[in-house]
PDB file of C-alpha atoms in Angstrom:
ATOM      1  CA  MET A  14     -21.353  30.089  17.156  1.00 38.00           C
ATOM      2  CA  SER A  15     -19.549  28.116  14.363  1.00 36.00           C
ATOM      3  CA  GLU A  16     -19.064  24.330  14.807  1.00 39.00           C
ATOM      4  CA  PRO A  17     -15.711  22.955  15.307  1.00 37.00           C
ATOM      5  CA  GLU A  18     -13.662  22.042  12.148  1.00 40.00           C
ATOM      6  CA  ASP A  19     -13.575  18.411  11.296  1.00 44.00           C
ATOM      7  CA  LYS A  20      -9.803  17.691  11.042  1.00 44.00           C
ATOM      8  CA  SER A  21     -10.363  14.222   9.355  1.00 54.00           C
ATOM      9  CA  ASP A  22     -11.859  15.854   6.428  1.00 65.00           C
ATOM     10  CA  SER A  23      -8.804  18.132   5.978  1.00 75.00           C
ATOM     11  CA  TYR A  24      -6.627  15.373   5.325  1.00 85.00           C
ATOM     12  CA  LEU A  25      -8.670  14.090   2.388  1.00 91.00           C
ATOM     13  CA  GLU A  26      -7.819  14.944  -1.197  1.00 93.00           C
ATOM     14  CA  ASP A  27      -8.685  13.296  -4.680  1.00 95.00           C
ATOM     15  CA  ILE A  28      -6.703  10.257  -5.366  1.00 97.00           C
ATOM     16  CA  PRO A  29      -3.558  11.439  -7.201  1.00 96.00           C
ATOM     17  CA  ARG A  30      -3.042  10.027 -10.881  1.00 97.00           C
ATOM     18  CA  TYR A  31       0.129   8.223  -9.508  1.00 96.00           C
ATOM     19  CA  PHE A  32      -2.380   5.533  -7.751  1.00 97.00           C
ATOM     20  CA  TYR A  33      -4.618   5.254 -10.883  1.00 97.00           C
ATOM     21  CA  SER A  34      -4.523   1.988 -12.689  1.00 94.00           C
ATOM     22  CA  THR A  35      -1.807   1.751 -15.299  1.00 92.00           C
ATOM     23  CA  ILE A  36      -3.910  -0.321 -17.430  1.00 89.00           C
ATOM     24  CA  THR A  37      -6.950   1.634 -17.566  1.00 93.00           C
ATOM     25  CA  ASN A  38      -5.672   5.189 -16.389  1.00 96.00           C
ATOM     26  CA  ASP A  39      -8.599   5.391 -14.263  1.00 97.00           C
ATOM     27  CA  LEU A  40      -9.270   4.997 -10.406  1.00 97.00           C
ATOM     28  CA  LEU A  41      -9.026   1.410  -9.189  1.00 96.00           C
ATOM     29  CA  SER A  42     -12.831   0.852  -8.815  1.00 96.00           C
ATOM     30  CA  ASN A  43     -13.262  -2.546  -7.210  1.00 95.00           C
ATOM     31  CA  CYS A  44     -11.722  -4.620  -4.447  1.00 94.00           C
ATOM     32  CA  SER A  45      -9.163  -7.198  -5.968  1.00 90.00           C
ATOM     33  CA  ILE A  46     -10.460  -9.757  -3.668  1.00 89.00           C
ATOM     34  CA  CYS A  47     -14.315  -9.181  -3.202  1.00 92.00           C
ATOM     35  CA  ASP A  48     -15.041  -7.097  -6.013  1.00 93.00           C
ATOM     36  CA  CYS A  49     -17.116  -4.588  -3.987  1.00 96.00           C
ATOM     37  CA  ASP A  50     -17.459  -0.993  -5.262  1.00 97.00           C
ATOM     38  CA  LEU A  51     -14.533   1.097  -3.952  1.00 97.00           C
ATOM     39  CA  LEU A  52     -15.844   4.508  -5.141  1.00 96.00           C
ATOM     40  CA  ASN A  53     -18.712   4.680  -2.653  1.00 91.00           C
ATOM     41  CA  GLU A  54     -17.799   7.602  -0.561  1.00 86.00           C
ATOM     42  CA  ASN A  55     -17.989   5.457   2.432  1.00 91.00           C
ATOM     43  CA  THR A  56     -15.584   2.603   1.448  1.00 95.00           C
ATOM     44  CA  HIS A  57     -12.335   2.530   3.142  1.00 97.00           C
ATOM     45  CA  TYR A  58      -9.534   0.674   1.151  1.00 97.00           C
ATOM     46  CA  PHE A  59      -5.973   0.516   0.275  1.00 96.00           C
ATOM     47  CA  ILE A  60      -3.976   0.863  -3.031  1.00 96.00           C
ATOM     48  CA  GLU A  61      -0.862  -0.775  -3.417  1.00 93.00           C
ATOM     49  CA  LYS A  62       1.559  -0.860  -6.158  1.00 93.00           C
ATOM     50  CA  SER A  63       4.995  -2.659  -6.686  1.00 90.00           C
ATOM     51  CA  ILE A  64       7.238  -0.436  -8.800  1.00 92.00           C
ATOM     52  CA  LYS A  65      10.503  -1.125 -10.625  1.00 91.00           C
ATOM     53  CA  TYR A  66      12.622   2.250 -10.744  1.00 92.00           C
ATOM     54  CA  TYR A  67      15.228   2.718 -13.481  1.00 91.00           C
ATOM     55  CA  PRO A  68      17.428   5.485 -12.127  1.00 89.00           C
ATOM     56  CA  GLU A  69      19.489   6.012 -15.444  1.00 91.00           C
ATOM     57  CA  LEU A  70      16.215   6.920 -17.257  1.00 92.00           C
ATOM     58  CA  ASP A  71      14.396   8.393 -14.067  1.00 89.00           C
ATOM     59  CA  THR A  72      11.414   6.432 -14.878  1.00 93.00           C
ATOM     60  CA  GLU A  73       9.231   3.835 -13.262  1.00 93.00           C
ATOM     61  CA  GLU A  74       7.382   0.730 -14.333  1.00 91.00           C
ATOM     62  CA  THR A  75       4.439  -0.681 -12.451  1.00 91.00           C
ATOM     63  CA  ILE A  76       4.870  -4.370 -11.942  1.00 88.00           C
ATOM     64  CA  LEU A  77       1.872  -5.023  -9.907  1.00 86.00           C
ATOM     65  CA  GLU A  78      -1.096  -3.083  -8.595  1.00 88.00           C
ATOM     66  CA  TYR A  79      -4.215  -3.973  -6.581  1.00 90.00           C
ATOM     67  CA  ALA A  80      -6.828  -2.446  -4.258  1.00 94.00           C
ATOM     68  CA  ILE A  81      -8.344  -4.049  -1.246  1.00 94.00           C
ATOM     69  CA  CYS A  82     -11.061  -3.021   0.858  1.00 96.00           C
ATOM     70  CA  SER A  83     -10.917  -2.723   4.658  1.00 96.00           C
ATOM     71  CA  ASP A  84     -13.186  -5.831   5.121  1.00 95.00           C
ATOM     72  CA  CYS A  85     -10.737  -8.056   3.120  1.00 92.00           C
ATOM     73  CA  HIS A  86      -7.747  -6.632   4.753  1.00 90.00           C
ATOM     74  CA  GLU A  87      -9.414  -7.213   8.321  1.00 92.00           C
ATOM     75  CA  GLU A  88     -10.201 -10.759   7.207  1.00 89.00           C
ATOM     76  CA  LEU A  89      -6.644 -11.219   6.341  1.00 84.00           C
ATOM     77  CA  SER A  90      -5.351  -9.727   9.599  1.00 85.00           C
ATOM     78  CA  LYS A  91      -7.808 -12.028  11.447  1.00 86.00           C
ATOM     79  CA  SER A  92      -6.263 -15.158   9.674  1.00 82.00           C
ATOM     80  CA  LEU A  93      -2.754 -14.559  11.129  1.00 83.00           C
ATOM     81  CA  SER A  94      -1.437 -15.924  14.139  1.00 82.00           C
ATOM     82  CA  GLU A  95      -0.966 -13.723  17.087  1.00 86.00           C
ATOM     83  CA  GLU A  96       2.613 -14.404  16.906  1.00 86.00           C
ATOM     84  CA  SER A  97       2.839 -13.007  13.386  1.00 84.00           C
ATOM     85  CA  LYS A  98       0.649  -9.999  14.301  1.00 85.00           C
ATOM     86  CA  ILE A  99       3.307  -9.197  17.060  1.00 90.00           C
ATOM     87  CA  THR A 100       6.155  -9.872  14.643  1.00 87.00           C
ATOM     88  CA  ILE A 101       4.574  -7.654  11.907  1.00 85.00           C
ATOM     89  CA  GLN A 102       3.657  -4.812  14.562  1.00 87.00           C
ATOM     90  CA  ASN A 103       7.100  -4.785  16.101  1.00 88.00           C
ATOM     91  CA  PHE A 104       8.940  -4.710  12.827  1.00 85.00           C
ATOM     92  CA  TYR A 105       7.125  -1.661  11.763  1.00 82.00           C
ATOM     93  CA  LEU A 106       7.367   0.077  15.302  1.00 83.00           C
ATOM     94  CA  GLU A 107      11.037  -0.559  15.506  1.00 83.00           C
ATOM     95  CA  ARG A 108      11.855   0.408  11.921  1.00 78.00           C
ATOM     96  CA  ILE A 109       9.464   2.962  10.514  1.00 76.00           C
ATOM     97  CA  GLN A 110      10.773   6.327  10.339  1.00 59.00           C
ATOM     98  CA  PHE A 111       8.505   9.338  10.779  1.00 56.00           C
ATOM     99  CA  PHE A 112      10.517  11.794   9.016  1.00 49.00           C
ATOM    100  CA  SER A 113       8.588  15.092   9.562  1.00 48.00           C
ATOM    101  CA  GLN A 114       6.164  16.406  12.002  1.00 46.00           C
ATOM    102  CA  ASN A 115       4.419  18.133   8.980  1.00 52.00           C
ATOM    103  CA  GLN A 116       3.560  15.055   7.116  1.00 58.00           C
ATOM    104  CA  ASP A 117       0.538  16.586   5.836  1.00 58.00           C
ATOM    105  CA  THR A 118       2.171  19.453   4.075  1.00 66.00           C
ATOM    106  CA  GLN A 119       4.536  17.380   2.073  1.00 78.00           C
ATOM    107  CA  THR A 120       3.948  16.681  -1.701  1.00 85.00           C
ATOM    108  CA  LEU A 121       3.131  13.345  -2.922  1.00 88.00           C
ATOM    109  CA  GLU A 122       6.607  13.117  -4.432  1.00 89.00           C
ATOM    110  CA  GLU A 123       8.223  13.936  -1.003  1.00 87.00           C
ATOM    111  CA  LYS A 124       6.216  11.402   0.682  1.00 87.00           C
ATOM    112  CA  LEU A 125       7.272   8.711  -1.894  1.00 91.00           C
ATOM    113  CA  SER A 126      11.091   9.690  -2.249  1.00 90.00           C
ATOM    114  CA  THR A 127      12.282   7.782   0.701  1.00 90.00           C
ATOM    115  CA  CYS A 128      11.675   4.215   2.377  1.00 91.00           C
ATOM    116  CA  TRP A 129       9.853   4.521   5.665  1.00 87.00           C
ATOM    117  CA  VAL A 130      11.857   1.504   6.871  1.00 88.00           C
ATOM    118  CA  SER A 131      15.493   1.766   5.581  1.00 88.00           C
ATOM    119  CA  LYS A 132      15.486   5.521   4.794  1.00 89.00           C
ATOM    120  CA  LYS A 133      17.094   4.739   1.404  1.00 92.00           C
ATOM    121  CA  THR A 134      15.969   7.093  -1.340  1.00 92.00           C
ATOM    122  CA  LYS A 135      14.407   6.102  -4.601  1.00 89.00           C
ATOM    123  CA  GLY A 136      17.725   6.662  -6.142  1.00 87.00           C
ATOM    124  CA  GLU A 137      19.324   4.086  -3.908  1.00 93.00           C
ATOM    125  CA  ILE A 138      16.725   1.396  -4.369  1.00 93.00           C
ATOM    126  CA  THR A 139      15.194   0.109  -7.606  1.00 91.00           C
ATOM    127  CA  GLU A 140      12.200  -1.867  -6.500  1.00 92.00           C
ATOM    128  CA  PHE A 141       9.746  -0.633  -4.010  1.00 93.00           C
ATOM    129  CA  ASN A 142       6.047  -0.642  -2.993  1.00 92.00           C
ATOM    130  CA  VAL A 143       3.835   2.318  -2.539  1.00 95.00           C
ATOM    131  CA  VAL A 144       0.514   2.494  -0.469  1.00 94.00           C
ATOM    132  CA  ALA A 145      -2.360   4.731  -0.227  1.00 96.00           C
ATOM    133  CA  GLU A 146      -5.272   4.726   2.168  1.00 95.00           C
ATOM    134  CA  CYS A 147      -8.479   5.786   0.355  1.00 97.00           C
ATOM    135  CA  LEU A 148     -12.068   6.526   1.128  1.00 96.00           C
ATOM    136  CA  GLY A 149     -14.221   6.514  -1.854  1.00 97.00           C
ATOM    137  CA  ASN A 150     -12.497   8.675  -4.492  1.00 96.00           C
ATOM    138  CA  GLN A 151     -10.265  10.334  -1.817  1.00 97.00           C
ATOM    139  CA  MET A 152      -6.823   9.587  -0.390  1.00 96.00           C
ATOM    140  CA  ASN A 153      -6.100  10.162   3.269  1.00 92.00           C
ATOM    141  CA  ARG A 154      -2.747  12.074   3.511  1.00 87.00           C
ATOM    142  CA  SER A 155      -2.427  12.089   7.167  1.00 81.00           C
ATOM    143  CA  PHE A 156      -0.301   8.974   7.489  1.00 78.00           C
ATOM    144  CA  PHE A 157      -0.025   7.589   3.998  1.00 85.00           C
ATOM    145  CA  PRO A 158       1.021   7.320   1.142  1.00 92.00           C
ATOM    146  CA  MET A 159       4.131   5.709   1.940  1.00 90.00           C
ATOM    147  CA  MET A 160       7.027   3.840   0.134  1.00 92.00           C
ATOM    148  CA  ILE A 161       8.763   0.633   1.223  1.00 91.00           C
ATOM    149  CA  SER A 162      11.508  -0.923  -0.393  1.00 92.00           C
ATOM    150  CA  ALA A 163      11.473  -4.473  -1.643  1.00 89.00           C
ATOM    151  CA  GLU A 164      14.423  -5.185   0.263  1.00 91.00           C
ATOM    152  CA  ALA A 165      12.453  -4.192   3.614  1.00 89.00           C
ATOM    153  CA  ILE A 166       9.515  -6.107   2.666  1.00 87.00           C
ATOM    154  CA  GLN A 167      11.698  -9.216   2.129  1.00 87.00           C
ATOM    155  CA  GLU A 168      13.168  -8.731   5.629  1.00 88.00           C
ATOM    156  CA  LEU A 169       9.823  -8.683   7.162  1.00 86.00           C
ATOM    157  CA  TYR A 170       8.641 -11.684   4.967  1.00 84.00           C
ATOM    158  CA  GLN A 171      11.544 -13.651   6.227  1.00 85.00           C
ATOM    159  CA  SER A 172      10.809 -13.042   9.805  1.00 84.00           C
ATOM    160  CA  LEU A 173       7.259 -14.573   9.437  1.00 83.00           C
ATOM    161  CA  SER A 174       6.367 -18.161  10.302  1.00 82.00           C
ATOM    162  CA  PHE A 175       5.943 -20.689   7.484  1.00 82.00           C
ATOM    163  CA  GLU A 176       2.304 -20.878   8.591  1.00 83.00           C
ATOM    164  CA  THR A 177       1.851 -17.176   7.959  1.00 81.00           C
ATOM    165  CA  LYS A 178       3.595 -17.295   4.697  1.00 80.00           C
ATOM    166  CA  ASP A 179       1.292 -20.136   3.676  1.00 81.00           C
ATOM    167  CA  GLU A 180      -1.741 -18.126   4.840  1.00 78.00           C
ATOM    168  CA  LEU A 181      -0.497 -14.866   2.648  1.00 78.00           C
ATOM    169  CA  ASP A 182      -0.008 -17.221  -0.279  1.00 76.00           C
ATOM    170  CA  ARG A 183      -3.612 -18.488  -0.129  1.00 76.00           C
ATOM    171  CA  PHE A 184      -4.858 -15.038   0.487  1.00 75.00           C
ATOM    172  CA  LYS A 185      -3.154 -13.688  -2.794  1.00 73.00           C
ATOM    173  CA  ASP A 186      -4.851 -16.819  -4.519  1.00 72.00           C
ATOM    174  CA  ARG A 187      -8.133 -15.017  -3.928  1.00 72.00           C
ATOM    175  CA  PHE A 188      -7.176 -12.062  -5.827  1.00 70.00           C
ATOM    176  CA  ASP A 189      -9.813 -12.447  -8.654  1.00 65.00           C
ATOM    177  CA  ASN A 190     -10.249  -8.995  -9.846  1.00 59.00           C
ATOM    178  CA  VAL A 191      -6.680  -8.475 -10.899  1.00 62.00           C
ATOM    179  CA  PRO A 192      -5.772  -7.960 -14.689  1.00 60.00           C
ATOM    180  CA  PRO A 193      -4.229 -11.053 -16.326  1.00 63.00           C
ATOM    181  CA  GLU A 194      -0.933  -9.175 -16.564  1.00 59.00           C
ATOM    182  CA  PHE A 195      -0.669  -8.994 -12.867  1.00 59.00           C
ATOM    183  CA  LYS A 196      -2.059 -12.419 -12.082  1.00 57.00           C
ATOM    184  CA  GLU A 197       1.348 -14.407 -12.461  1.00 60.00           C
ATOM    185  CA  ILE A 198       3.399 -11.644 -10.988  1.00 58.00           C
ATOM    186  CA  LEU A 199       1.182 -11.746  -7.888  1.00 57.00           C
ATOM    187  CA  LYS A 200       2.194 -15.303  -7.178  1.00 59.00           C
ATOM    188  CA  ASP A 201       5.747 -14.452  -6.697  1.00 58.00           C
ATOM    189  CA  LYS A 202       5.664 -10.760  -5.404  1.00 59.00           C
ATOM    190  CA  LEU A 203       5.793  -9.816  -1.816  1.00 57.00           C
ATOM    191  CA  VAL A 204       3.192  -7.344  -0.892  1.00 60.00           C
ATOM    192  CA  ILE A 205       2.576  -5.159   2.212  1.00 61.00           C
ATOM    193  CA  PHE A 206      -1.221  -5.511   2.568  1.00 55.00           C
TER     194      PHE A 206
END
């Protein structure tokens, strides 16, 4: 008798080049905060990139990129007030659009073509963030990757308390493993985490 198929593995695939470092053209290998090795097969983490899209040229420029391990992500979550956690949760529950029941069959381009919050397409927005959930050198494609417009991120940010905004700014200050080109940008850029 054969063993049941482990569905969680069926959602893993090699991390697409789109989520590679634009500076090194290689996988982001260390957490931008604690510097842990992300390519260990058991390390769960997120990659986030802020992108500027030039529709007239149909080209993209990465403004900021980083990777954050699940331990550092959890530490950030714990530092937020309960009120802010509820605000963030409600923001996404009320606005995120699940476009398709067959998410796992969509191509990367299809998943990243529309903002999950506003439903605007990449042609309608010029700045957005993309997020991938990864395990070692694999990307989980069951829910992620996702694209969120800078406008939607700004809307979420404006709904947060001053204390939470300060906490997020302090947390961003801890990004030591970020290339110098991105360090200054990170101070002013809103990120999803």
